[in-house]
PDB file of N, CA and C in Angstrom:
ATOM      1  N   MET A  12       0.802  -1.187   0.000  1.00  0.00           N
ATOM      2  CA  MET A  12       0.000   0.000   0.000  1.00  0.00           C
ATOM      3  C   MET A  12       0.854   1.263   0.000  1.00  0.00           C
ATOM      4  N   ALA A  13       2.171   1.130  -0.002  1.00  0.00           N
ATOM      5  CA  ALA A  13       3.034   2.316   0.057  1.00  0.00           C
ATOM      6  C   ALA A  13       2.774   3.252  -1.112  1.00  0.00           C
ATOM      7  N   LEU A  14       2.381   2.705  -2.254  1.00  0.00           N
ATOM      8  CA  LEU A  14       2.091   3.535  -3.417  1.00  0.00           C
ATOM      9  C   LEU A  14       0.901   4.459  -3.158  1.00  0.00           C
ATOM     10  N   LEU A  15      -0.084   3.989  -2.407  1.00  0.00           N
ATOM     11  CA  LEU A  15      -1.290   4.779  -2.149  1.00  0.00           C
ATOM     12  C   LEU A  15      -1.178   5.708  -0.949  1.00  0.00           C
ATOM     13  N   ASP A  16      -0.146   5.527  -0.122  1.00  0.00           N
ATOM     14  CA  ASP A  16       0.028   6.393   1.040  1.00  0.00           C
ATOM     15  C   ASP A  16       0.185   7.835   0.586  1.00  0.00           C
ATOM     16  N   GLY A  17      -0.631   8.711   1.112  1.00  0.00           N
ATOM     17  CA  GLY A  17      -0.555  10.131   0.781  1.00  0.00           C
ATOM     18  C   GLY A  17      -1.233  10.512  -0.518  1.00  0.00           C
ATOM     19  N   LEU A  18      -1.766   9.552  -1.259  1.00  0.00           N
ATOM     20  CA  LEU A  18      -2.426   9.848  -2.532  1.00  0.00           C
ATOM     21  C   LEU A  18      -3.621  10.772  -2.328  1.00  0.00           C
ATOM     22  N   GLY A  19      -4.414  10.492  -1.292  1.00  0.00           N
ATOM     23  CA  GLY A  19      -5.585  11.314  -1.019  1.00  0.00           C
ATOM     24  C   GLY A  19      -5.229  12.755  -0.730  1.00  0.00           C
ATOM     25  N   ARG A  20      -4.175  12.970   0.046  1.00  0.00           N
ATOM     26  CA  ARG A  20      -3.752  14.336   0.352  1.00  0.00           C
ATOM     27  C   ARG A  20      -3.249  15.044  -0.906  1.00  0.00           C
ATOM     28  N   HIS A  21      -2.557  14.321  -1.769  1.00  0.00           N
ATOM     29  CA  HIS A  21      -2.076  14.909  -3.018  1.00  0.00           C
ATOM     30  C   HIS A  21      -3.255  15.306  -3.905  1.00  0.00           C
ATOM     31  N   LEU A  22      -4.238  14.417  -4.045  1.00  0.00           N
ATOM     32  CA  LEU A  22      -5.408  14.726  -4.859  1.00  0.00           C
ATOM     33  C   LEU A  22      -6.186  15.903  -4.276  1.00  0.00           C
ATOM     34  N   GLY A  23      -6.309  15.946  -2.953  1.00  0.00           N
ATOM     35  CA  GLY A  23      -6.986  17.054  -2.300  1.00  0.00           C
ATOM     36  C   GLY A  23      -6.289  18.374  -2.572  1.00  0.00           C
ATOM     37  N   GLY A  24      -4.964  18.362  -2.590  1.00  0.00           N
ATOM     38  CA  GLY A  24      -4.211  19.576  -2.877  1.00  0.00           C
ATOM     39  C   GLY A  24      -4.417  20.065  -4.296  1.00  0.00           C
ATOM     40  N   VAL A  25      -4.592  19.142  -5.223  1.00  0.00           N
ATOM     41  CA  VAL A  25      -4.784  19.504  -6.627  1.00  0.00           C
ATOM     42  C   VAL A  25      -6.135  20.193  -6.842  1.00  0.00           C
ATOM     43  N   ILE A  26      -7.191  19.712  -6.172  1.00  0.00           N
ATOM     44  CA  ILE A  26      -8.518  20.282  -6.401  1.00  0.00           C
ATOM     45  C   ILE A  26      -8.890  21.378  -5.399  1.00  0.00           C
ATOM     46  N   ALA A  27      -8.036  21.677  -4.438  1.00  0.00           N
ATOM     47  CA  ALA A  27      -8.331  22.682  -3.409  1.00  0.00           C
ATOM     48  C   ALA A  27      -8.758  24.037  -3.969  1.00  0.00           C
ATOM     49  N   PRO A  28      -8.185  24.527  -5.069  1.00  0.00           N
ATOM     50  CA  PRO A  28      -8.619  25.840  -5.572  1.00  0.00           C
ATOM     51  C   PRO A  28     -10.085  25.890  -5.989  1.00  0.00           C
ATOM     52  N   LEU A  29     -10.720  24.750  -6.203  1.00  0.00           N
ATOM     53  CA  LEU A  29     -12.129  24.715  -6.583  1.00  0.00           C
ATOM     54  C   LEU A  29     -13.064  24.822  -5.380  1.00  0.00           C
ATOM     55  N   PHE A  30     -12.515  24.821  -4.176  1.00  0.00           N
ATOM     56  CA  PHE A  30     -13.291  24.836  -2.947  1.00  0.00           C
ATOM     57  C   PHE A  30     -13.133  26.175  -2.236  1.00  0.00           C
ATOM     58  N   ASP A  31     -14.103  26.513  -1.384  1.00  0.00           N
ATOM     59  CA  ASP A  31     -14.077  27.761  -0.620  1.00  0.00           C
ATOM     60  C   ASP A  31     -13.373  27.558   0.715  1.00  0.00           C
ATOM     61  N   ALA A  32     -12.906  28.662   1.277  1.00  0.00           N
ATOM     62  CA  ALA A  32     -12.289  28.615   2.598  1.00  0.00           C
ATOM     63  C   ALA A  32     -13.363  28.335   3.647  1.00  0.00           C
ATOM     64  N   ALA A  33     -13.029  27.511   4.619  1.00  0.00           N
ATOM     65  CA  ALA A  33     -13.930  27.181   5.716  1.00  0.00           C
ATOM     66  C   ALA A  33     -13.082  26.977   6.966  1.00  0.00           C
ATOM     67  N   ILE A  34     -13.738  26.910   8.111  1.00  0.00           N
ATOM     68  CA  ILE A  34     -13.026  26.677   9.365  1.00  0.00           C
ATOM     69  C   ILE A  34     -13.638  25.472  10.051  1.00  0.00           C
ATOM     70  N   LEU A  35     -12.801  24.498  10.349  1.00  0.00           N
ATOM     71  CA  LEU A  35     -13.219  23.314  11.081  1.00  0.00           C
ATOM     72  C   LEU A  35     -12.899  23.556  12.550  1.00  0.00           C
ATOM     73  N   HIS A  36     -13.908  23.523  13.392  1.00  0.00           N
ATOM     74  CA  HIS A  36     -13.750  23.746  14.829  1.00  0.00           C
ATOM     75  C   HIS A  36     -13.679  22.376  15.494  1.00  0.00           C
ATOM     76  N   ARG A  37     -12.466  21.925  15.757  1.00  0.00           N
ATOM     77  CA  ARG A  37     -12.273  20.591  16.338  1.00  0.00           C
ATOM     78  C   ARG A  37     -12.496  20.650  17.843  1.00  0.00           C
ATOM     79  N   ALA A  38     -13.313  19.747  18.328  1.00  0.00           N
ATOM     80  CA  ALA A  38     -13.641  19.705  19.756  1.00  0.00           C
ATOM     81  C   ALA A  38     -12.370  19.500  20.582  1.00  0.00           C
ATOM     82  N   GLY A  39     -12.069  20.469  21.416  1.00  0.00           N
ATOM     83  CA  GLY A  39     -10.917  20.375  22.301  1.00  0.00           C
ATOM     84  C   GLY A  39      -9.567  20.624  21.648  1.00  0.00           C
ATOM     85  N   LEU A  40      -9.525  20.812  20.341  1.00  0.00           N
ATOM     86  CA  LEU A  40      -8.243  20.985  19.652  1.00  0.00           C
ATOM     87  C   LEU A  40      -8.095  22.345  18.978  1.00  0.00           C
ATOM     88  N   GLY A  41      -9.131  23.131  18.942  1.00  0.00           N
ATOM     89  CA  GLY A  41      -9.046  24.455  18.322  1.00  0.00           C
ATOM     90  C   GLY A  41      -9.539  24.454  16.889  1.00  0.00           C
ATOM     91  N   ASN A  42      -9.250  25.556  16.210  1.00  0.00           N
ATOM     92  CA  ASN A  42      -9.733  25.759  14.842  1.00  0.00           C
ATOM     93  C   ASN A  42      -8.685  25.363  13.813  1.00  0.00           C
ATOM     94  N   GLU A  43      -9.176  24.859  12.677  1.00  0.00           N
ATOM     95  CA  GLU A  43      -8.291  24.435  11.591  1.00  0.00           C
ATOM     96  C   GLU A  43      -8.866  24.940  10.270  1.00  0.00           C
ATOM     97  N   PRO A  44      -8.099  25.731   9.511  1.00  0.00           N
ATOM     98  CA  PRO A  44      -8.604  26.159   8.202  1.00  0.00           C
ATOM     99  C   PRO A  44      -8.646  24.971   7.243  1.00  0.00           C
ATOM    100  N   VAL A  45      -9.747  24.852   6.527  1.00  0.00           N
ATOM    101  CA  VAL A  45      -9.923  23.783   5.544  1.00  0.00           C
ATOM    102  C   VAL A  45     -10.552  24.378   4.292  1.00  0.00           C
ATOM    103  N   ARG A  46     -10.663  23.580   3.268  1.00  0.00           N
ATOM    104  CA  ARG A  46     -11.364  23.957   2.035  1.00  0.00           C
ATOM    105  C   ARG A  46     -12.610  23.089   1.962  1.00  0.00           C
ATOM    106  N   ALA A  47     -13.738  23.696   1.603  1.00  0.00           N
ATOM    107  CA  ALA A  47     -15.004  22.959   1.571  1.00  0.00           C
ATOM    108  C   ALA A  47     -15.910  23.521   0.487  1.00  0.00           C
ATOM    109  N   ARG A  48     -16.888  22.726   0.101  1.00  0.00           N
ATOM    110  CA  ARG A  48     -17.878  23.163  -0.886  1.00  0.00           C
ATOM    111  C   ARG A  48     -19.236  22.609  -0.470  1.00  0.00           C
ATOM    112  N   ILE A  49     -20.226  23.489  -0.417  1.00  0.00           N
ATOM    113  CA  ILE A  49     -21.583  23.058  -0.092  1.00  0.00           C
ATOM    114  C   ILE A  49     -22.162  22.352  -1.306  1.00  0.00           C
ATOM    115  N   GLU A  50     -22.649  21.138  -1.093  1.00  0.00           N
ATOM    116  CA  GLU A  50     -23.226  20.332  -2.167  1.00  0.00           C
ATOM    117  C   GLU A  50     -24.732  20.471  -2.235  1.00  0.00           C
ATOM    118  N   GLY A  51     -25.368  20.779  -1.124  1.00  0.00           N
ATOM    119  CA  GLY A  51     -26.809  20.912  -1.128  1.00  0.00           C
ATOM    120  C   GLY A  51     -27.344  21.315   0.229  1.00  0.00           C
ATOM    121  N   ILE A  52     -28.532  21.892   0.212  1.00  0.00           N
ATOM    122  CA  ILE A  52     -29.234  22.280   1.428  1.00  0.00           C
ATOM    123  C   ILE A  52     -30.666  21.790   1.282  1.00  0.00           C
ATOM    124  N   ARG A  53     -31.172  21.157   2.314  1.00  0.00           N
ATOM    125  CA  ARG A  53     -32.556  20.690   2.256  1.00  0.00           C
ATOM    126  C   ARG A  53     -33.181  20.829   3.631  1.00  0.00           C
ATOM    127  N   GLU A  54     -34.478  20.897   3.615  1.00  0.00           N
ATOM    128  CA  GLU A  54     -35.225  20.920   4.870  1.00  0.00           C
ATOM    129  C   GLU A  54     -35.320  19.480   5.370  1.00  0.00           C
ATOM    130  N   ALA A  55     -35.083  19.301   6.642  1.00  0.00           N
ATOM    131  CA  ALA A  55     -35.132  17.971   7.242  1.00  0.00           C
ATOM    132  C   ALA A  55     -36.043  18.023   8.454  1.00  0.00           C
ATOM    133  N   GLY A  56     -36.520  16.887   8.869  1.00  0.00           N
ATOM    134  CA  GLY A  56     -37.371  16.836  10.050  1.00  0.00           C
ATOM    135  C   GLY A  56     -36.663  17.418  11.249  1.00  0.00           C
ATOM    136  N   GLU A  57     -37.368  18.220  11.997  1.00  0.00           N
ATOM    137  CA  GLU A  57     -36.749  18.861  13.151  1.00  0.00           C
ATOM    138  C   GLU A  57     -36.488  17.868  14.267  1.00  0.00           C
ATOM    139  N   GLU A  58     -35.389  18.099  14.939  1.00  0.00           N
ATOM    140  CA  GLU A  58     -35.057  17.367  16.144  1.00  0.00           C
ATOM    141  C   GLU A  58     -34.994  18.404  17.259  1.00  0.00           C
ATOM    142  N   PRO A  59     -35.235  18.019  18.488  1.00  0.00           N
ATOM    143  CA  PRO A  59     -35.216  18.998  19.577  1.00  0.00           C
ATOM    144  C   PRO A  59     -33.901  19.780  19.614  1.00  0.00           C
ATOM    145  N   GLY A  60     -34.006  21.101  19.582  1.00  0.00           N
ATOM    146  CA  GLY A  60     -32.836  21.964  19.687  1.00  0.00           C
ATOM    147  C   GLY A  60     -32.087  22.188  18.394  1.00  0.00           C
ATOM    148  N   LEU A  61     -32.513  21.592  17.285  1.00  0.00           N
ATOM    149  CA  LEU A  61     -31.807  21.763  16.024  1.00  0.00           C
ATOM    150  C   LEU A  61     -32.736  22.327  14.962  1.00  0.00           C
ATOM    151  N   PRO A  62     -32.258  23.286  14.174  1.00  0.00           N
ATOM    152  CA  PRO A  62     -33.085  23.803  13.073  1.00  0.00           C
ATOM    153  C   PRO A  62     -33.370  22.698  12.061  1.00  0.00           C
ATOM    154  N   GLY A  63     -34.386  22.886  11.236  1.00  0.00           N
ATOM    155  CA  GLY A  63     -34.788  21.883  10.274  1.00  0.00           C
ATOM    156  C   GLY A  63     -33.921  21.789   9.039  1.00  0.00           C
ATOM    157  N   ARG A  64     -33.029  22.743   8.784  1.00  0.00           N
ATOM    158  CA  ARG A  64     -32.219  22.740   7.577  1.00  0.00           C
ATOM    159  C   ARG A  64     -31.009  21.809   7.751  1.00  0.00           C
ATOM    160  N   LEU A  65     -30.722  21.034   6.704  1.00  0.00           N
ATOM    161  CA  LEU A  65     -29.592  20.119   6.705  1.00  0.00           C
ATOM    162  C   LEU A  65     -28.695  20.462   5.523  1.00  0.00           C
ATOM    163  N   VAL A  66     -27.420  20.712   5.795  1.00  0.00           N
ATOM    164  CA  VAL A  66     -26.449  21.095   4.774  1.00  0.00           C
ATOM    165  C   VAL A  66     -25.538  19.905   4.513  1.00  0.00           C
ATOM    166  N   ARG A  67     -25.308  19.620   3.238  1.00  0.00           N
ATOM    167  CA  ARG A  67     -24.363  18.565   2.850  1.00  0.00           C
ATOM    168  C   ARG A  67     -23.177  19.250   2.186  1.00  0.00           C
ATOM    169  N   ALA A  68     -21.965  18.880   2.610  1.00  0.00           N
ATOM    170  CA  ALA A  68     -20.767  19.531   2.083  1.00  0.00           C
ATOM    171  C   ALA A  68     -19.636  18.530   1.923  1.00  0.00           C
ATOM    172  N   VAL A  69     -18.733  18.862   1.018  1.00  0.00           N
ATOM    173  CA  VAL A  69     -17.497  18.113   0.830  1.00  0.00           C
ATOM    174  C   VAL A  69     -16.398  18.924   1.504  1.00  0.00           C
ATOM    175  N   VAL A  70     -15.635  18.287   2.380  1.00  0.00           N
ATOM    176  CA  VAL A  70     -14.553  18.950   3.097  1.00  0.00           C
ATOM    177  C   VAL A  70     -13.252  18.247   2.750  1.00  0.00           C
ATOM    178  N   LEU A  71     -12.283  19.003   2.218  1.00  0.00           N
ATOM    179  CA  LEU A  71     -10.964  18.428   1.962  1.00  0.00           C
ATOM    180  C   LEU A  71     -10.274  18.242   3.301  1.00  0.00           C
ATOM    181  N   THR A  72      -9.727  17.078   3.528  1.00  0.00           N
ATOM    182  CA  THR A  72      -9.169  16.743   4.838  1.00  0.00           C
ATOM    183  C   THR A  72      -7.661  16.548   4.758  1.00  0.00           C
ATOM    184  N   PRO A  73      -6.902  17.602   5.059  1.00  0.00           N
ATOM    185  CA  PRO A  73      -5.449  17.454   5.038  1.00  0.00           C
ATOM    186  C   PRO A  73      -4.931  16.609   6.194  1.00  0.00           C
ATOM    187  N   GLY A  74      -5.736  16.468   7.231  1.00  0.00           N
ATOM    188  CA  GLY A  74      -5.376  15.641   8.381  1.00  0.00           C
ATOM    189  C   GLY A  74      -6.477  14.641   8.647  1.00  0.00           C
ATOM    190  N   ALA A  75      -6.787  14.481   9.912  1.00  0.00           N
ATOM    191  CA  ALA A  75      -7.856  13.552  10.293  1.00  0.00           C
ATOM    192  C   ALA A  75      -9.211  14.088   9.835  1.00  0.00           C
ATOM    193  N   ALA A  76     -10.104  13.191   9.510  1.00  0.00           N
ATOM    194  CA  ALA A  76     -11.460  13.573   9.086  1.00  0.00           C
ATOM    195  C   ALA A  76     -12.209  14.189  10.261  1.00  0.00           C
ATOM    196  N   PRO A  77     -13.167  15.065   9.981  1.00  0.00           N
ATOM    197  CA  PRO A  77     -13.994  15.615  11.065  1.00  0.00           C
ATOM    198  C   PRO A  77     -14.773  14.498  11.750  1.00  0.00           C
ATOM    199  N   ASP A  78     -15.190  14.757  12.989  1.00  0.00           N
ATOM    200  CA  ASP A  78     -16.051  13.785  13.656  1.00  0.00           C
ATOM    201  C   ASP A  78     -17.292  14.484  14.193  1.00  0.00           C
ATOM    202  N   LEU A  79     -18.169  13.744  14.825  1.00  0.00           N
ATOM    203  CA  LEU A  79     -19.462  14.267  15.243  1.00  0.00           C
ATOM    204  C   LEU A  79     -19.375  15.266  16.391  1.00  0.00           C
ATOM    205  N   ASP A  80     -18.228  15.389  17.034  1.00  0.00           N
ATOM    206  CA  ASP A  80     -18.053  16.377  18.092  1.00  0.00           C
ATOM    207  C   ASP A  80     -17.611  17.728  17.526  1.00  0.00           C
ATOM    208  N   ASP A  81     -17.248  17.762  16.257  1.00  0.00           N
ATOM    209  CA  ASP A  81     -16.727  18.977  15.632  1.00  0.00           C
ATOM    210  C   ASP A  81     -17.849  19.836  15.060  1.00  0.00           C
ATOM    211  N   GLU A  82     -17.495  21.079  14.752  1.00  0.00           N
ATOM    212  CA  GLU A  82     -18.389  22.004  14.054  1.00  0.00           C
ATOM    213  C   GLU A  82     -17.603  22.607  12.905  1.00  0.00           C
ATOM    214  N   ILE A  83     -18.316  23.186  11.935  1.00  0.00           N
ATOM    215  CA  ILE A  83     -17.651  23.778  10.785  1.00  0.00           C
ATOM    216  C   ILE A  83     -18.365  25.072  10.406  1.00  0.00           C
ATOM    217  N   THR A  84     -17.581  26.078  10.026  1.00  0.00           N
ATOM    218  CA  THR A  84     -18.141  27.326   9.528  1.00  0.00           C
ATOM    219  C   THR A  84     -18.009  27.317   8.018  1.00  0.00           C
ATOM    220  N   LEU A  85     -19.165  27.336   7.342  1.00  0.00           N
ATOM    221  CA  LEU A  85     -19.246  27.346   5.880  1.00  0.00           C
ATOM    222  C   LEU A  85     -20.004  28.594   5.457  1.00  0.00           C
ATOM    223  N   ALA A  86     -19.462  29.351   4.536  1.00  0.00           N
ATOM    224  CA  ALA A  86     -20.122  30.554   4.015  1.00  0.00           C
ATOM    225  C   ALA A  86     -20.593  31.468   5.143  1.00  0.00           C
ATOM    226  N   GLY A  87     -19.787  31.579   6.192  1.00  0.00           N
ATOM    227  CA  GLY A  87     -20.093  32.471   7.296  1.00  0.00           C
ATOM    228  C   GLY A  87     -21.094  31.943   8.302  1.00  0.00           C
ATOM    229  N   ILE A  88     -21.560  30.708   8.155  1.00  0.00           N
ATOM    230  CA  ILE A  88     -22.548  30.125   9.074  1.00  0.00           C
ATOM    231  C   ILE A  88     -21.930  28.908   9.753  1.00  0.00           C
ATOM    232  N   ARG A  89     -22.009  28.875  11.073  1.00  0.00           N
ATOM    233  CA  ARG A  89     -21.451  27.747  11.827  1.00  0.00           C
ATOM    234  C   ARG A  89     -22.474  26.615  11.874  1.00  0.00           C
ATOM    235  N   HIS A  90     -22.004  25.394  11.650  1.00  0.00           N
ATOM    236  CA  HIS A  90     -22.863  24.206  11.611  1.00  0.00           C
ATOM    237  C   HIS A  90     -22.357  23.154  12.588  1.00  0.00           C
ATOM    238  N   ARG A  91     -23.278  22.451  13.210  1.00  0.00           N
ATOM    239  CA  ARG A  91     -22.948  21.280  14.018  1.00  0.00           C
ATOM    240  C   ARG A  91     -22.917  20.091  13.073  1.00  0.00           C
ATOM    241  N   ILE A  92     -21.842  19.322  13.081  1.00  0.00           N
ATOM    242  CA  ILE A  92     -21.727  18.155  12.201  1.00  0.00           C
ATOM    243  C   ILE A  92     -22.548  17.017  12.795  1.00  0.00           C
ATOM    244  N   VAL A  93     -23.450  16.461  11.964  1.00  0.00           N
ATOM    245  CA  VAL A  93     -24.329  15.383  12.437  1.00  0.00           C
ATOM    246  C   VAL A  93     -24.077  14.055  11.727  1.00  0.00           C
ATOM    247  N   ALA A  94     -23.310  14.061  10.630  1.00  0.00           N
ATOM    248  CA  ALA A  94     -22.971  12.821   9.925  1.00  0.00           C
ATOM    249  C   ALA A  94     -21.677  13.036   9.149  1.00  0.00           C
ATOM    250  N   VAL A  95     -20.835  12.008   9.094  1.00  0.00           N
ATOM    251  CA  VAL A  95     -19.560  12.075   8.370  1.00  0.00           C
ATOM    252  C   VAL A  95     -19.359  10.783   7.604  1.00  0.00           C
ATOM    253  N   GLU A  96     -19.029  10.913   6.318  1.00  0.00           N
ATOM    254  CA  GLU A  96     -18.611   9.775   5.493  1.00  0.00           C
ATOM    255  C   GLU A  96     -17.203  10.102   5.009  1.00  0.00           C
ATOM    256  N   THR A  97     -16.273   9.180   5.173  1.00  0.00           N
ATOM    257  CA  THR A  97     -14.895   9.448   4.762  1.00  0.00           C
ATOM    258  C   THR A  97     -14.565   8.746   3.455  1.00  0.00           C
ATOM    259  N   ASP A  98     -13.662   9.374   2.723  1.00  0.00           N
ATOM    260  CA  ASP A  98     -13.163   8.828   1.471  1.00  0.00           C
ATOM    261  C   ASP A  98     -12.063   7.814   1.784  1.00  0.00           C
ATOM    262  N   PRO A  99     -12.081   6.632   1.184  1.00  0.00           N
ATOM    263  CA  PRO A  99     -11.041   5.641   1.465  1.00  0.00           C
ATOM    264  C   PRO A  99      -9.624   6.139   1.164  1.00  0.00           C
ATOM    265  N   ALA A 100      -9.478   7.025   0.190  1.00  0.00           N
ATOM    266  CA  ALA A 100      -8.143   7.548  -0.129  1.00  0.00           C
ATOM    267  C   ALA A 100      -7.701   8.622   0.850  1.00  0.00           C
ATOM    268  N   GLY A 101      -8.624   9.150   1.642  1.00  0.00           N
ATOM    269  CA  GLY A 101      -8.272  10.156   2.640  1.00  0.00           C
ATOM    270  C   GLY A 101      -8.204  11.574   2.111  1.00  0.00           C
ATOM    271  N   SER A 102      -8.773  11.830   0.931  1.00  0.00           N
ATOM    272  CA  SER A 102      -8.694  13.180   0.370  1.00  0.00           C
ATOM    273  C   SER A 102      -9.803  14.091   0.858  1.00  0.00           C
ATOM    274  N   HIS A 103     -10.964  13.528   1.206  1.00  0.00           N
ATOM    275  CA  HIS A 103     -12.088  14.368   1.608  1.00  0.00           C
ATOM    276  C   HIS A 103     -13.061  13.595   2.487  1.00  0.00           C
ATOM    277  N   ALA A 104     -13.987  14.356   3.055  1.00  0.00           N
ATOM    278  CA  ALA A 104     -15.074  13.768   3.835  1.00  0.00           C
ATOM    279  C   ALA A 104     -16.370  14.424   3.384  1.00  0.00           C
ATOM    280  N   LEU A 105     -17.426  13.644   3.339  1.00  0.00           N
ATOM    281  CA  LEU A 105     -18.763  14.179   3.077  1.00  0.00           C
ATOM    282  C   LEU A 105     -19.420  14.351   4.431  1.00  0.00           C
ATOM    283  N   ILE A 106     -19.844  15.568   4.728  1.00  0.00           N
ATOM    284  CA  ILE A 106     -20.448  15.825   6.019  1.00  0.00           C
ATOM    285  C   ILE A 106     -21.879  16.338   5.839  1.00  0.00           C
ATOM    286  N   GLN A 107     -22.661  16.166   6.882  1.00  0.00           N
ATOM    287  CA  GLN A 107     -23.960  16.790   6.969  1.00  0.00           C
ATOM    288  C   GLN A 107     -23.952  17.598   8.255  1.00  0.00           C
ATOM    289  N   GLY A 108     -24.494  18.806   8.171  1.00  0.00           N
ATOM    290  CA  GLY A 108     -24.500  19.670   9.339  1.00  0.00           C
ATOM    291  C   GLY A 108     -25.779  20.453   9.446  1.00  0.00           C
ATOM    292  N   ARG A 109     -26.065  20.906  10.640  1.00  0.00           N
ATOM    293  CA  ARG A 109     -27.227  21.751  10.913  1.00  0.00           C
ATOM    294  C   ARG A 109     -26.732  23.089  11.444  1.00  0.00           C
ATOM    295  N   PRO A 110     -27.288  24.195  10.934  1.00  0.00           N
ATOM    296  CA  PRO A 110     -26.831  25.503  11.398  1.00  0.00           C
ATOM    297  C   PRO A 110     -27.125  25.704  12.872  1.00  0.00           C
ATOM    298  N   LEU A 111     -26.215  26.377  13.541  1.00  0.00           N
ATOM    299  CA  LEU A 111     -26.405  26.681  14.974  1.00  0.00           C
ATOM    300  C   LEU A 111     -27.129  27.989  15.136  1.00  0.00           C
TER     301      LEU A 111
END
């Protein structure tokens, strides 16, 4: 697998200019600048304490993928991450978030 080590990070670096600046707020670790792109916004069933809007975004992950304890600021709006799917190559994560 040595050939594939770091491939995801290299691919993420190549496509980074196509993504917008965002801030990943890692629980207990501080803020990390990342590149992200909103893929869609839809109304979702409300859960107690959470707005009904659900945002789906692609986040380039130069390090560890986001987790459910993290939050992300996209287009000036902070979101609580409620779902994360990771890319096997490690170049990006698909997240779903709800605005705070």
